[in-house]
Coordinates of C-alpha atoms and ligand atoms in Angstrom, one line a residue:
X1055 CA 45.3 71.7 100.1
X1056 CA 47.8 74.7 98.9
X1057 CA 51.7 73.4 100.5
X1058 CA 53.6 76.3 101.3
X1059 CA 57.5 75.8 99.5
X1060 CA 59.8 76.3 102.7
X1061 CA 62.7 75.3 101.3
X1062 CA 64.3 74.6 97.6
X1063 CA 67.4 74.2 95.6
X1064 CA 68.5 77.0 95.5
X1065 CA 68.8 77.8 91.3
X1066 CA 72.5 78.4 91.6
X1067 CA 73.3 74.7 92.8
X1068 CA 73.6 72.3 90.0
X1069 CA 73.5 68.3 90.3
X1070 CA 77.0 67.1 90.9
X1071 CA 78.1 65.8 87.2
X1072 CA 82.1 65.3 88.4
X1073 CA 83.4 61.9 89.4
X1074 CA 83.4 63.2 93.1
X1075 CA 81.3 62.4 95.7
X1076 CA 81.3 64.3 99.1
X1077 CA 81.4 62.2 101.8
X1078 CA 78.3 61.1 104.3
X1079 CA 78.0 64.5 106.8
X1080 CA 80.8 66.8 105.0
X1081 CA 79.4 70.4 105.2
X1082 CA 81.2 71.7 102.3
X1083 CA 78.6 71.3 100.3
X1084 CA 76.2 73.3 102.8
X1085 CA 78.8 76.0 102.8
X1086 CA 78.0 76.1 98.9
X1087 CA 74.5 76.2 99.5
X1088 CA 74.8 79.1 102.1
X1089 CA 76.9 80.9 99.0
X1090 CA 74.8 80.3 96.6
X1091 CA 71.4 81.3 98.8
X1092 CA 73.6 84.8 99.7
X1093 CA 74.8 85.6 96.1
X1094 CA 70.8 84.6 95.2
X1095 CA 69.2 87.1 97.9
X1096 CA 71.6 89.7 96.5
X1097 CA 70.6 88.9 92.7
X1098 CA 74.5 88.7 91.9
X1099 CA 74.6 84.9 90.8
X1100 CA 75.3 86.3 87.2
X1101 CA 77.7 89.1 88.1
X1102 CA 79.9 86.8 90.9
X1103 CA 82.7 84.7 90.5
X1104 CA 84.3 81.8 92.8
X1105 CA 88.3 81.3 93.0
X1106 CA 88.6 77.8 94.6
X1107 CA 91.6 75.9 96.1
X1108 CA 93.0 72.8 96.0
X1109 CA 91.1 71.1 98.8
X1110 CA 87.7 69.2 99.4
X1111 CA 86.4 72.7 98.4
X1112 CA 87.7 72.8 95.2
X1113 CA 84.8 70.2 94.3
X1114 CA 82.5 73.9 94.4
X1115 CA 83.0 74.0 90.7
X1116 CA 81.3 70.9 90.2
X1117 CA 78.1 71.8 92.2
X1118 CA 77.8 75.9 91.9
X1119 CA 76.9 77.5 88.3
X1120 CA 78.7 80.8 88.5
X1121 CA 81.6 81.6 86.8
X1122 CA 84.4 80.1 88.6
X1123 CA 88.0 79.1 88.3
X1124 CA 90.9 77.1 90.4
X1125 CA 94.1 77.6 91.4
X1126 CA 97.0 76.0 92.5
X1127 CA 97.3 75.4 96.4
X1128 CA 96.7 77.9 98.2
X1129 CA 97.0 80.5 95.8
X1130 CA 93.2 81.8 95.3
X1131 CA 93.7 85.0 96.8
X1132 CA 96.2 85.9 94.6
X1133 CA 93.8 84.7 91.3
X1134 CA 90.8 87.1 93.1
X1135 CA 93.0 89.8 93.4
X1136 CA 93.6 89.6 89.5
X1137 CA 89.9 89.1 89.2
X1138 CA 88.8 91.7 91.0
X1139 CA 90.9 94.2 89.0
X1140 CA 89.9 93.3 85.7
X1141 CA 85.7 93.0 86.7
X1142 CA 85.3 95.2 89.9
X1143 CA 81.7 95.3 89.8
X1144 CA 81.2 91.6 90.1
X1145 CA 81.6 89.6 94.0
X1146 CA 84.6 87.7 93.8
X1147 CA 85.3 85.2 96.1
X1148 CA 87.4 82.7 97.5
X1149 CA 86.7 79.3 99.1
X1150 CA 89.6 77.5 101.2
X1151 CA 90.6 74.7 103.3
X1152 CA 92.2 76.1 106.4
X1153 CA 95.3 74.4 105.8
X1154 CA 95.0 76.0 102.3
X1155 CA 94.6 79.3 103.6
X1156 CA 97.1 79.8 106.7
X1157 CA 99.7 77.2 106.1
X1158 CA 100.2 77.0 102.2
X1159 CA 98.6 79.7 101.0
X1160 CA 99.6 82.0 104.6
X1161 CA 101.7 84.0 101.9
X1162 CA 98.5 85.0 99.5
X1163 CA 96.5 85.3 102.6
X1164 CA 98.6 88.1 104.0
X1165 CA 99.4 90.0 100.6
X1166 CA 95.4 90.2 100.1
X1167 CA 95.7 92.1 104.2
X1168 CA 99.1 94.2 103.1
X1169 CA 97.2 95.8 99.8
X1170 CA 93.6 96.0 101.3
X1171 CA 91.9 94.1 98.5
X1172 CA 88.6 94.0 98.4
X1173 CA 87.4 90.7 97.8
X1174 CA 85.9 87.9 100.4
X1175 CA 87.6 85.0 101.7
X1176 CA 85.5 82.1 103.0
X1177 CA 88.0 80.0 105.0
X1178 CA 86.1 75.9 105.4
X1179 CA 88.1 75.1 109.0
X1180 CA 87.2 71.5 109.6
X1181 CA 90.9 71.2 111.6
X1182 CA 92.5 68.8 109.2
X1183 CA 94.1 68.5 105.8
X1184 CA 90.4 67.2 104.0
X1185 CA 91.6 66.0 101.1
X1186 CA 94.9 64.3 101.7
X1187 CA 94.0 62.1 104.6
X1188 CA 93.7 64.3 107.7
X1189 CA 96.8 65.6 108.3
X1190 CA 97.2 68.0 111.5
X1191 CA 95.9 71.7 110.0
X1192 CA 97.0 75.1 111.8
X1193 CA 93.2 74.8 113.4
X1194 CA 93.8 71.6 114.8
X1195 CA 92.8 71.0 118.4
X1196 CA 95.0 70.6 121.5
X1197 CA 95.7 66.6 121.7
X1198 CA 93.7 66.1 118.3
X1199 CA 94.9 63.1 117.0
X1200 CA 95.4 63.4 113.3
X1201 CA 97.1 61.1 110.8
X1202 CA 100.8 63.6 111.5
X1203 CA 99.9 64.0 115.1
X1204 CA 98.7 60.2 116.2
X1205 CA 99.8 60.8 120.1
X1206 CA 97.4 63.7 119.8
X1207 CA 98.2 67.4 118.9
X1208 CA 101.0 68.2 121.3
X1209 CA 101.9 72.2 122.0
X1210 CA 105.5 71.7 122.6
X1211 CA 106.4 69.9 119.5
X1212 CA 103.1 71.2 117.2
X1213 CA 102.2 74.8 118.3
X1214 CA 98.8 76.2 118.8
X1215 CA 95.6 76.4 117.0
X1216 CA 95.3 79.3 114.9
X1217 CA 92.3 81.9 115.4
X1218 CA 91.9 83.2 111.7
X1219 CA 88.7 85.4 112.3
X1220 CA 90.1 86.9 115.1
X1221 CA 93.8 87.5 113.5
X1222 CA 92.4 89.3 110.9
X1223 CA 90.1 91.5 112.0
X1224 CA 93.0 93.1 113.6
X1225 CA 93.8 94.4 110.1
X1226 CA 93.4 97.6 109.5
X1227 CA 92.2 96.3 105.3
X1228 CA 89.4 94.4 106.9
X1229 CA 86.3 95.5 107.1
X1230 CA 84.2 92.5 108.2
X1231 CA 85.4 89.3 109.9
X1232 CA 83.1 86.4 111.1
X1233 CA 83.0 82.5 112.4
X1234 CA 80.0 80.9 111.5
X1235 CA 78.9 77.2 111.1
X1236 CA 76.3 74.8 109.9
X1237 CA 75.6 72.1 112.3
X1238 CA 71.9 73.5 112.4
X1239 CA 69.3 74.9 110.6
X1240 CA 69.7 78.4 113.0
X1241 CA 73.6 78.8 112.4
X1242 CA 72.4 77.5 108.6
X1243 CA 70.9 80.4 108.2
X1244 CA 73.3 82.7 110.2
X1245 CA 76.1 81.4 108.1
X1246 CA 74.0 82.8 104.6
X1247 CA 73.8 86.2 106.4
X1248 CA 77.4 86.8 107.2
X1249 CA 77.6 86.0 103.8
X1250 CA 75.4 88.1 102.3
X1251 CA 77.2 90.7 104.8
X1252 CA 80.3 89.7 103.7
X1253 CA 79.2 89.9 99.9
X1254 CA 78.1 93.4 100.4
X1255 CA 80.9 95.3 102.4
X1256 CA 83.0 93.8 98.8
X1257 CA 79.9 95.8 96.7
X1258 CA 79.7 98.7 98.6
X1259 CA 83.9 98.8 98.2
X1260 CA 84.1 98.9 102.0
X1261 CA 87.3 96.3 102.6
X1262 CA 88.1 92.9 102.6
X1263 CA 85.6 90.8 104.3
X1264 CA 86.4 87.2 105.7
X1265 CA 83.6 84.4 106.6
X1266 CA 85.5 81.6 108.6
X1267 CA 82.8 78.3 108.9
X1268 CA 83.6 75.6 111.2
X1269 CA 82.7 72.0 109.1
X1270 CA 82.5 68.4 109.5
X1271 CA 85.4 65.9 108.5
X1272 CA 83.6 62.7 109.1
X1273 CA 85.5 60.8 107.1
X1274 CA 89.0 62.1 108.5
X1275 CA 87.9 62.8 112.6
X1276 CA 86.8 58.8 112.4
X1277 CA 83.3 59.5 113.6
X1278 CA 79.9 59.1 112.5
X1279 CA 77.7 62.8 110.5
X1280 CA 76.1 62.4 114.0
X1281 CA 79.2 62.1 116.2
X1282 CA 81.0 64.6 114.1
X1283 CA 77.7 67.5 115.3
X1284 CA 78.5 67.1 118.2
X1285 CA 82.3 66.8 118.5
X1286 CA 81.6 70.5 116.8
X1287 CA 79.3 71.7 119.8
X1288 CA 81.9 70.1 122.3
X1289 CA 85.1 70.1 121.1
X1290 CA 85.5 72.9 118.1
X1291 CA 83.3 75.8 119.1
X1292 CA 85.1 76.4 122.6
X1293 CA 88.3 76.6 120.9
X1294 CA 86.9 78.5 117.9
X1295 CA 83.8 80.6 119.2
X1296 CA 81.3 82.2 116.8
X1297 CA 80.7 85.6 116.0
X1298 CA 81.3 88.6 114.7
X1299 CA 85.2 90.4 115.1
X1300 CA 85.2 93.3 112.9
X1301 CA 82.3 95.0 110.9
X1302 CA 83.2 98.3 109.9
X1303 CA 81.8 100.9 107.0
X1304 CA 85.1 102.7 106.9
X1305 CA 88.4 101.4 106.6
X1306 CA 90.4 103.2 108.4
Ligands
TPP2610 C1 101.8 73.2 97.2 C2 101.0 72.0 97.5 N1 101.2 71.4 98.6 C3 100.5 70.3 99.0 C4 99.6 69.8 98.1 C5 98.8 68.5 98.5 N2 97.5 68.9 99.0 C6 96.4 68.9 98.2 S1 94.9 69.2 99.1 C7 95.8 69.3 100.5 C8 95.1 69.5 101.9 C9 94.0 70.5 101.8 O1 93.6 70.7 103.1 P1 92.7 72.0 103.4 O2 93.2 73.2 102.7 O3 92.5 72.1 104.8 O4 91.3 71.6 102.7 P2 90.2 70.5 103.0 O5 90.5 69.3 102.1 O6 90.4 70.1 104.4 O7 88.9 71.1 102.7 C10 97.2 69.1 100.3 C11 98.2 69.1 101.4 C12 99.3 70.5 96.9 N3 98.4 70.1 96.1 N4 100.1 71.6 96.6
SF4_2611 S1 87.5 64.3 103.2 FE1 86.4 65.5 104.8 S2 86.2 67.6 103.9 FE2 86.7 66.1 102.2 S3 84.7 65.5 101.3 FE3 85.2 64.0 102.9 S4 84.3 64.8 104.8 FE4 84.3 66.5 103.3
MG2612 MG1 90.8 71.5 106.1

């Protein structure tokens, strides 16, 4: 009997060599997989390169073969920028924690939005510090308890989640802006077409494009893969809807 191949790894993931493991149910490494799906669809795996934080993500360069480099916290977008300049035919990229992006790296972030650069930013917002022990994030929920915020997430002392897809599409720079996730196989596959979207507004030399994915923390929201799907359904996706903000073929 001929078996139809309906799904694969795709060539651009490699087995993880590095000493880290992702933890049971963390979706960074679905994120990758989206990446490396879009940047495959697009035949730009040779001609792309990855600028990864400090952060869970920053174990990317372990798992994705494309040319890649790291920076220090928080500063990708500054390291793309350079990137971009010097090879501004290939996709550059970044890939960053939210706490990464909008609290120590906010300055990069909004330098990127100021000068209109056109590269991609895709923001992992899991609503914690990841790596560090789940610290309270700008995305973290109203009454969230987190290892900073143990009474819960608390306006008047902590502020307010922070909306990145929706702040910057208000940017005249950006030319696409988008909140995806992976929790199933249809938002899956979603997520790999706002990327491939994403990927080509940067080719076609439209503006910056910016792919925010809500992910699981398992390990650092206490709760089972399982528990963690649907805290995203219940909790995370009414705070942080999903869909498009901005998609534009003109800057202007
Ligand atoms: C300037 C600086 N501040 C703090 C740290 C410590 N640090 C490393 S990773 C991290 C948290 C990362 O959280 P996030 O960006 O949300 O990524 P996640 O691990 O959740 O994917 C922190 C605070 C650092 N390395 N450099
Ligand atoms: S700490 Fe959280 S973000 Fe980091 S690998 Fe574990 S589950 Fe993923
Ligand atoms: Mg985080």
């Amino acid at each position: 009997m001929n078996r139809e191949r309906v799904a694969g790894k795709p060539r651009l993931m490699v087995p993880q060599t590095a000493g880290f493991v992702y933890c049971p149910g963390c979706h960074e490494p679905l994120v990758a997989r989206a990446i490396a799906e879009a940047l495959e669809d697009l035949g730009m795996g040779d001609n792309a390169v990855g600028v990864f934080d400090i952060g869970c993500s920053s174990f990317l360069l372990g798992i994705m073969d494309i040319d890649s480099v790291i920076g220090p916290h928080g500063r990708p977008p500054d390291i793309a920028t350079a990137v971009k300049r010097i090879y501004p035919s290939n996709i550059v990229f970044t890939v960053q924690g939210d706490g990464g992006l909008l609290s120590i790296g906010a300055d990069p972030l909004m330098g990127v939005l100021a000068r209109a650069e056109k590269i991609t930013i895709v923001m992992i917002n899991n609503a914690v510090y990841g790596t560090t022990g789940g610290q309270m994030a700008p995305t973290s929920l109203a009454g969230q308890e987190t290892s900073t915020t143990p009474g819960g997430r608390d306006a008047s002392k902590h502020g307010f989640p922070v909306h990145a897809a929706e702040m910057i599409a208000t940017f005249k720079s950006t030319a696409y802006s988008v909140r995806c996730a992976v929790n199933n196989p249809y938002n899956y596959e979603q997520t790999r077409e706002c990327l491939r979207t994403a990927f080509t507004k940067q080719m076609d030399g439209v503006g910056f494009s910016f792919v925010e994915v809500l992910s699981a923390c398992p390990s650092n929201w206490h709760m089972s893969p399982a528990a963690s799907l649907r805290w995203i359904e219940e909790s995370l996706m009414p705070e942080f809807p999903l869909g498009e903000f901005k998609n534009v073929d003109k800057m202007e």
